[in-house]
Tab-separated table of C-alpha atoms in Angstrom:
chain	number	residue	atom	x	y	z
A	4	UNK	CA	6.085	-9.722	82.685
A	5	UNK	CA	7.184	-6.548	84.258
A	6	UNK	CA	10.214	-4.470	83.149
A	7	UNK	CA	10.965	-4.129	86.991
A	8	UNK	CA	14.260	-4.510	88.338
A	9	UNK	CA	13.032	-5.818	91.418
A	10	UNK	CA	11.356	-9.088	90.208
A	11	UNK	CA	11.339	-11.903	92.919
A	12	UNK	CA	12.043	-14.819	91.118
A	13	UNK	CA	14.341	-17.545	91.678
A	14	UNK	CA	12.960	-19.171	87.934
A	15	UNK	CA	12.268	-16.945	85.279
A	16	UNK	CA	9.923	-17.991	82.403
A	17	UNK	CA	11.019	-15.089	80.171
A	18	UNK	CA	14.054	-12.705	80.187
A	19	UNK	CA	13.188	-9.489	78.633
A	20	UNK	CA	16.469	-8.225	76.411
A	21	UNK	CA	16.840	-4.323	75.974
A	22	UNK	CA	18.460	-4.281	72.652
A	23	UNK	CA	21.446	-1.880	72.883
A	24	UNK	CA	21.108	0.115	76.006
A	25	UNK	CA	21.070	4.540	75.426
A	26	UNK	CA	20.689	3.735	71.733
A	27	UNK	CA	16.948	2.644	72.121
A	28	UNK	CA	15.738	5.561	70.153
A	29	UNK	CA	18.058	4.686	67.314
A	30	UNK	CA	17.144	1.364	67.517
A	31	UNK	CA	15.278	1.655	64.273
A	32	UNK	CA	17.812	3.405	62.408
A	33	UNK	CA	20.844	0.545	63.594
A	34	UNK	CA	17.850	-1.899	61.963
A	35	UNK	CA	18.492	-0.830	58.860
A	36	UNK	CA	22.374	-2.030	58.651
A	37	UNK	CA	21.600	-4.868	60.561
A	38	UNK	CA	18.510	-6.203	57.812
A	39	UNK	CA	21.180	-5.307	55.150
A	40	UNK	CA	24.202	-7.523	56.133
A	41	UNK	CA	21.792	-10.504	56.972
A	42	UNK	CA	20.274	-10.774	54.079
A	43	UNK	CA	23.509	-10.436	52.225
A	44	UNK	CA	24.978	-13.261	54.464
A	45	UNK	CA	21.447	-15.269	53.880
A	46	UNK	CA	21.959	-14.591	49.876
A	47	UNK	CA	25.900	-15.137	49.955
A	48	UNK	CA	26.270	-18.255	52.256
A	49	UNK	CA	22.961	-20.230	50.130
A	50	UNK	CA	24.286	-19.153	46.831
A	51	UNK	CA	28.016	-20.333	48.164
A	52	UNK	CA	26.288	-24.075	49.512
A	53	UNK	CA	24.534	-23.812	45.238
A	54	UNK	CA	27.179	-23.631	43.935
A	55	UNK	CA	29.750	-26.013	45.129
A	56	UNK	CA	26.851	-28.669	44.936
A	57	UNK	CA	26.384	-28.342	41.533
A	58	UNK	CA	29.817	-28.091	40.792
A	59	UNK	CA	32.297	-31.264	40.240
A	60	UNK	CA	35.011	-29.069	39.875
A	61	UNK	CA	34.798	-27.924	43.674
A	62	UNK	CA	34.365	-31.372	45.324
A	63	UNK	CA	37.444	-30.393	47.005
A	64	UNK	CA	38.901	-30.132	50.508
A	65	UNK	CA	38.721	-26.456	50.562
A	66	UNK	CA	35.313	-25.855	49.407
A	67	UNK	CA	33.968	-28.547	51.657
A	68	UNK	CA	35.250	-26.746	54.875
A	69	UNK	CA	33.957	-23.199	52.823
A	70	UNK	CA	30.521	-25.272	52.568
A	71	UNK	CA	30.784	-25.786	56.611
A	72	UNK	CA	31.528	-22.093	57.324
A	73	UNK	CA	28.659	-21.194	55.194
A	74	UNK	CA	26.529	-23.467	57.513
A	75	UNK	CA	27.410	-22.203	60.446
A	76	UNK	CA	27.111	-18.548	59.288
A	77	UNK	CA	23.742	-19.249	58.375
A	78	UNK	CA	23.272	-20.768	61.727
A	79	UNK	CA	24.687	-18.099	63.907
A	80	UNK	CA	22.881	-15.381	61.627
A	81	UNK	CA	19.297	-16.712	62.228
A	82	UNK	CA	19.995	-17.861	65.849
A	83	UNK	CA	20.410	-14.020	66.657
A	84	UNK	CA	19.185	-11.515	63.907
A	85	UNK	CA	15.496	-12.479	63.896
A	86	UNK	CA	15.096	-11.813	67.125
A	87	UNK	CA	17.186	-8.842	67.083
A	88	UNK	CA	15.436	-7.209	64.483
A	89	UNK	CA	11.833	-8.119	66.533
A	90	UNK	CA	13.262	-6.138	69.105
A	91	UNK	CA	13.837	-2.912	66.804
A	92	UNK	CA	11.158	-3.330	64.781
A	93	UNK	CA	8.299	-4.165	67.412
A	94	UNK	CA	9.767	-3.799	70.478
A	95	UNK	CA	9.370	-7.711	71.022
A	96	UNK	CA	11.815	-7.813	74.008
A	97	UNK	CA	10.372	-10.830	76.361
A	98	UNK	CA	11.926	-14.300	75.212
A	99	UNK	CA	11.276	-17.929	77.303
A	100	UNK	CA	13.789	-18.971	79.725
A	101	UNK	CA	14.379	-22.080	77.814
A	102	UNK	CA	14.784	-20.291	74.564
A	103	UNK	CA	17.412	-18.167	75.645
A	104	UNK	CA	19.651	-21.026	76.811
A	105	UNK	CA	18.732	-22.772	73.399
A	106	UNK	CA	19.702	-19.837	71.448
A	107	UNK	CA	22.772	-19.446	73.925
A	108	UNK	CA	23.546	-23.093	73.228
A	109	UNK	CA	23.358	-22.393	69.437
A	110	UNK	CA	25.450	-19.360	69.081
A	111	UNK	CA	28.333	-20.414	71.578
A	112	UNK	CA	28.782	-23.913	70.022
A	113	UNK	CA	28.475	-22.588	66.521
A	114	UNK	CA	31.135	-20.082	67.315
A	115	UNK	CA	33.502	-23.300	68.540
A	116	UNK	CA	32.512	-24.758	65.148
A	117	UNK	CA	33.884	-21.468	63.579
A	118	UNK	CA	37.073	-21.226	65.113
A	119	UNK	CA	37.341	-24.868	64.503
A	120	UNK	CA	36.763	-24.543	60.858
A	121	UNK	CA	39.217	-22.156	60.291
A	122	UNK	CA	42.142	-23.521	61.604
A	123	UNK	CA	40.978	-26.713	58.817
A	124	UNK	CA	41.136	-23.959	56.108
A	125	UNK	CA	44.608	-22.797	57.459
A	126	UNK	CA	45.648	-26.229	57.659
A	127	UNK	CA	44.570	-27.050	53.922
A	128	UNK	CA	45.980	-24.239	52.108
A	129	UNK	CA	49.593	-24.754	54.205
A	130	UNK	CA	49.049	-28.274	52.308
A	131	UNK	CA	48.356	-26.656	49.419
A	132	UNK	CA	50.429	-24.486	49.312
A	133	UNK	CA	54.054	-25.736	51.239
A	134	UNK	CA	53.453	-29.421	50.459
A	135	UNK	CA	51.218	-29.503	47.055
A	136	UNK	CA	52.202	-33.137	46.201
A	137	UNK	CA	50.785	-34.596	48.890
A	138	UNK	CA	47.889	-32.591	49.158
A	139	UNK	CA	45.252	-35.355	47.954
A	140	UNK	CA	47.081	-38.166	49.503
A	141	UNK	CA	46.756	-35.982	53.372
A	142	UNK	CA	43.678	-34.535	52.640
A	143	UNK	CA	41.692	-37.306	51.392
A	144	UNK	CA	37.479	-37.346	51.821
A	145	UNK	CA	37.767	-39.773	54.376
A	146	UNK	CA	40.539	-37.292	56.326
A	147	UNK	CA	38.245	-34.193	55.431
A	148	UNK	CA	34.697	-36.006	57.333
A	149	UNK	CA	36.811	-37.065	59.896
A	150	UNK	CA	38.283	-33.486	60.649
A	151	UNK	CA	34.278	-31.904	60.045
A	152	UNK	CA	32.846	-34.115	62.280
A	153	UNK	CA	35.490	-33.251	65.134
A	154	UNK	CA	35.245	-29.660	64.580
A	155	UNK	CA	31.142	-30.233	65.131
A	156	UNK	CA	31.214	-32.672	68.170
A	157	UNK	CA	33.669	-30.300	69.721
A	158	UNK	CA	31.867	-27.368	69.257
A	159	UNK	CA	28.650	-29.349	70.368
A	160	UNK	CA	30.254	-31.157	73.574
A	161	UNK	CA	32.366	-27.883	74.901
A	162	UNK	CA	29.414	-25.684	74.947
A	163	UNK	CA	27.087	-28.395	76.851
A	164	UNK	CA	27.961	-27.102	80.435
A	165	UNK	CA	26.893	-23.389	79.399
A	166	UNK	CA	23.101	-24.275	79.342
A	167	UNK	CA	23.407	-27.029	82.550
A	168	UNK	CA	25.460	-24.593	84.594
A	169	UNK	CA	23.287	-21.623	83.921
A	170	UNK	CA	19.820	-23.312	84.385
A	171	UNK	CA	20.707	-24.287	87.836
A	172	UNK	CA	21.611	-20.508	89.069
A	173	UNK	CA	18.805	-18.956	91.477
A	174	UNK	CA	17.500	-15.573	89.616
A	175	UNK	CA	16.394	-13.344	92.108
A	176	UNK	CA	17.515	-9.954	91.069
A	177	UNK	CA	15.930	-9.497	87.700
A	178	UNK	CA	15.005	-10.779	84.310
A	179	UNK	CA	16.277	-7.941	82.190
A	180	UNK	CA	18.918	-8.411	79.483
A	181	UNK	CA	21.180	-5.360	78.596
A	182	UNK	CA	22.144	-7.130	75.570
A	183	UNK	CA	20.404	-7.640	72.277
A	184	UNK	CA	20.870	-11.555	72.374
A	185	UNK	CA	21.554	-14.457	75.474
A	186	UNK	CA	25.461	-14.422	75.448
A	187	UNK	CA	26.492	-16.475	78.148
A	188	UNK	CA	28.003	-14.177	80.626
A	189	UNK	CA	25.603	-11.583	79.998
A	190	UNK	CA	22.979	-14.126	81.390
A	191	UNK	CA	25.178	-15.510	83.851
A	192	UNK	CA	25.420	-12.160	85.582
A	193	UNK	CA	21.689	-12.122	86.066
A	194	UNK	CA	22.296	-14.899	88.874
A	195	UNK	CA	22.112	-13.819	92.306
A	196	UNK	CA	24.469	-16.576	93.686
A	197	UNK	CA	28.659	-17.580	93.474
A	198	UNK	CA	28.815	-18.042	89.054
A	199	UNK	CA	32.571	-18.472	89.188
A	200	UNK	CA	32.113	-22.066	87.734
A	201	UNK	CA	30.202	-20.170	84.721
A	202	UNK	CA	33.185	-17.643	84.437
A	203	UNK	CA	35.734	-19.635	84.553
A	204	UNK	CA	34.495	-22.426	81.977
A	205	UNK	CA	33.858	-19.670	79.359
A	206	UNK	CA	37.465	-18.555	80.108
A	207	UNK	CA	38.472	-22.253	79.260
A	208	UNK	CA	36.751	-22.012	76.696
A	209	UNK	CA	37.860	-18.746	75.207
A	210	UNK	CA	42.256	-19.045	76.269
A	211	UNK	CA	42.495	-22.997	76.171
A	212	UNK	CA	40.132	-23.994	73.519
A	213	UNK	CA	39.986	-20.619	70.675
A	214	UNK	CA	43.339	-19.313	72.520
A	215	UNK	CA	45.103	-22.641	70.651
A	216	UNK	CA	43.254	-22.503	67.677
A	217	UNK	CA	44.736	-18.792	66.879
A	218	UNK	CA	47.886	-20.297	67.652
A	219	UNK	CA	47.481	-23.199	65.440
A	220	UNK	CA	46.070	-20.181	62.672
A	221	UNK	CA	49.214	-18.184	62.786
A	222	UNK	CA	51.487	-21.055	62.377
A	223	UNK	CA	49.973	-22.283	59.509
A	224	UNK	CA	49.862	-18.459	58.021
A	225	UNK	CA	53.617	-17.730	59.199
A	226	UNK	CA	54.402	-21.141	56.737
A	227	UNK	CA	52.558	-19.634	54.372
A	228	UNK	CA	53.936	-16.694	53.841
A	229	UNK	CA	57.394	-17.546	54.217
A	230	UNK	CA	56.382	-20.237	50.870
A	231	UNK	CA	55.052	-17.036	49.313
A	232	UNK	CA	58.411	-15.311	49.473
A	233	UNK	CA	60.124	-17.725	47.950
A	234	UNK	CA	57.978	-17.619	44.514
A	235	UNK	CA	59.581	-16.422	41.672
A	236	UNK	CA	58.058	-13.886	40.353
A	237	UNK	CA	56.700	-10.632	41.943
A	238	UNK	CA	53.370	-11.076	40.121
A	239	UNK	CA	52.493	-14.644	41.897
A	240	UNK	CA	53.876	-13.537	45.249
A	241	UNK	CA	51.667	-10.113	45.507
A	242	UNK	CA	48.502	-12.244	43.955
A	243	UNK	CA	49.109	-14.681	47.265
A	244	UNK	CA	49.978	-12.060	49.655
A	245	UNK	CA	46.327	-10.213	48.592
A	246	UNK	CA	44.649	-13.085	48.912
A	247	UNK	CA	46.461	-14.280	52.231
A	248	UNK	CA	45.900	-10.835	54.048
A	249	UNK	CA	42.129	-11.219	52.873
A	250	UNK	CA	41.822	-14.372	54.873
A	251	UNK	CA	43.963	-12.876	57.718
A	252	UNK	CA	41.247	-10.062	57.765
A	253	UNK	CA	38.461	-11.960	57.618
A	254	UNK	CA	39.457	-14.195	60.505
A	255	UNK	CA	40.793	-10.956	62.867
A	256	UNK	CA	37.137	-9.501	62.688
A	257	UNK	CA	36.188	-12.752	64.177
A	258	UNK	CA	38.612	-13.514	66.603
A	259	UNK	CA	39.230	-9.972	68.073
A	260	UNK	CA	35.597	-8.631	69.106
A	261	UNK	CA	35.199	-12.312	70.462
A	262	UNK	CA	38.269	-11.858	72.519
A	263	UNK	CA	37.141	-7.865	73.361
A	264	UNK	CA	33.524	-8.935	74.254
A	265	UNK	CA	34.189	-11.724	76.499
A	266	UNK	CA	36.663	-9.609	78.346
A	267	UNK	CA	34.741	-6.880	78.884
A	268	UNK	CA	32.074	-8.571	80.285
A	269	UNK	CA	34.352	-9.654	83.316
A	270	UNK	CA	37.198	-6.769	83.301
A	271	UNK	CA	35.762	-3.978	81.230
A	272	UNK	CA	34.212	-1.933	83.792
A	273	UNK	CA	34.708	1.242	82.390
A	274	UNK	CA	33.792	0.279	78.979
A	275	UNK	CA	30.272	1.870	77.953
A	276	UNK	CA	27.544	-0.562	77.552
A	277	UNK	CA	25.957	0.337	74.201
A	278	UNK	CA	29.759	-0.211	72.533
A	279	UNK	CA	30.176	-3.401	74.739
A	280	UNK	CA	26.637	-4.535	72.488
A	281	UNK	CA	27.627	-3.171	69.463
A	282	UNK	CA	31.156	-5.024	69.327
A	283	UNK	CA	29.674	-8.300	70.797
A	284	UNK	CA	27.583	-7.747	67.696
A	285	UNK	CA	29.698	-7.496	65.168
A	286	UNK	CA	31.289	-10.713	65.657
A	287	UNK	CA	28.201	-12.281	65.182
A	288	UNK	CA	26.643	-10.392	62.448
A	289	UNK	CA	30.317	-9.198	60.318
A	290	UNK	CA	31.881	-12.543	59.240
A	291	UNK	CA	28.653	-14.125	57.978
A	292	UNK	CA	28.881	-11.063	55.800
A	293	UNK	CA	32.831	-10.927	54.959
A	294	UNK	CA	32.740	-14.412	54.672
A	295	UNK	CA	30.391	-15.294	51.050
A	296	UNK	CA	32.515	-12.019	49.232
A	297	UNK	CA	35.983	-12.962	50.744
A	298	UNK	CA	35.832	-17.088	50.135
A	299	UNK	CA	33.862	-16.511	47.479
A	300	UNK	CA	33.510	-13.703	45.422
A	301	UNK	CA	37.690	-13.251	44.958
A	302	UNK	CA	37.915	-16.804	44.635
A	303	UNK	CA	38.251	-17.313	40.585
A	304	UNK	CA	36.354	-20.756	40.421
A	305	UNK	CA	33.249	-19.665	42.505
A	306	UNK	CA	33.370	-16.165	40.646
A	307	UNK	CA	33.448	-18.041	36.940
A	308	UNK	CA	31.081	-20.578	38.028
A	309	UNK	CA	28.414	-17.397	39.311
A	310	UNK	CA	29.328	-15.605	36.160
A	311	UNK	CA	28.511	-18.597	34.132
A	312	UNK	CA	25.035	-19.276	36.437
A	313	UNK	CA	23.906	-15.086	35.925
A	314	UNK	CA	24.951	-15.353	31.718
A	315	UNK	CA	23.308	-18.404	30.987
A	316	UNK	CA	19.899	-17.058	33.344
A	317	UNK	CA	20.090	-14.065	31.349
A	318	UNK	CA	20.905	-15.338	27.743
């Protein structure tokens, strides 16, 4: 397929994605970061998903939802970075029509499932920690599937229209990508024809559905913290507040170039392209990373039980 801008096609079989545009000359230089964090979030998530499953002692509410972030990192991580790297590597740029709304599909509802997740973690430790007695009678297993398997049938069911909606658009313009992956509205632009419907159900998506779940996030935190004030000593209160504003961190670089990237694409003119890509990036390549050394490194049981694992391997 030609690079051409002036295709004449109303059905592509392949879109051809640039990569980051005015960086291609770096492109193999950016690889080198990129390989690095996804093999430590490849390494970190599996060795996360080992270790709670061979542990008793973390058959718990909070390392279940851990075990689902560590999924969907995984998910999200392979959905984009092979291909990525193809692109720097080999200069692979052409992919099928139909694989670009699958991997569209993929990352979008996987990124629902994130959110989701997260506002279960907050939700667990404000049990934990405002209302400890009744933690295992709220949070029981049967409560804890229940909550998973809303947090994946709403990721699954709000992304559906993405793929339907996007399929049906006449592409008569061109087939080429300025983006290193098939984000929605990046693809959506490609249409030659009225994509309001498009816009405006990713804007649902974004305000109504991860708009609420920030909300929902900073409650919970605000509870938090105002039960780690009121410890008694200054030791206990400074070890929660580090490991609170960890968290807090962790879920910012998620929710922020999500919010940045979307908004750009419809209101962010003026915004240059290649740092439009490489923020629309990070949100998809950071956390996976954060995620196995934030959850799980600085979390004492995961950390003794890794310890433990390495000694008795080495011994």
């Amino acid at each position: 397929m030609s690079d051409s801008n002036n295709t004449d096609f109303t059905n592509p079989s392949t879109f051809i994605l640039l990569g980051i545009p005015g960086l291609e000359t770096a492109h193999v230089w950016i690889s080198i970061p990129f390989c690095t964090i996804y093999t430590i979030a490849i390494l970190g998530n599996f060795i996360i998903l080992f270790i709670v499953k061979t542990e008793p002692s973390l058959h718990v509410p909070m390392y279940y939802f851990l075990c689902m972030l560590a999924i969907t990192d995984l998910v999200l991580s392979t959905s984009t970075l092979p291909k990525i790297l193809s692109i720097y590597w080999f200069n692979s740029r052409e992919i099928y029509f139909s694989a670009c709304l699958t991997q569209m599909y993929f990352i979008h509802s996987f990124l629902v499932m994130e959110s989701g997740i997260f506002v279960a973690m907050a939700f667990d430790r404000y049990v934990a920690i405002c209302d400890p007695l009744r933690h295992s009678t709220i949070l029981t297993n049967s409560m804890v599937a229940k909550i998973s398997l809303a947090v994946v049938l709403r990721g699954f069911m709000l992304i559906l229209p993405y793929p339907f909606l996007v399929r049906q658009w006449p592409y008569c313009r061109t087939n080429i990508i300025p983006h290193t992956y098939c984000e929605h509205i990046a693809v959506v632009k490609l249409a030659c024809t009225d994509t309001h419907v498009s816009s405006y159900y990713g804007l649902f998506v974004l305000f109504c559905v991860m708009g609420l779940d920030m909300i929902f996030i900073a409650v919970s935190y605000t509870q938090i913290l105002k039960a780690i004030f009121s410890l008694p000593t200054k030791d206990a209160r400074l070890k929660a507040l580090g490991t609170c504003s960890s968290h807090l961190c962790v879920i910012l670089t998620f929710y922020i170039p999500v919010i940045f990237s979307s908004l750009t694409h419809r209101f962010g003119h003026n915004v240059p392209l290649h740092f439009h890509v490489l923020i629309a990036n990070v949100y998809l390549l950071m956390p996976p990373m954060l995620h196995p050394i934030i959850y799980g490194v600085r979390t004492k049981q995961i950390r003794d039980r890794l310890l433990r694992l390495v000694t008795n391997k080495g011994t």
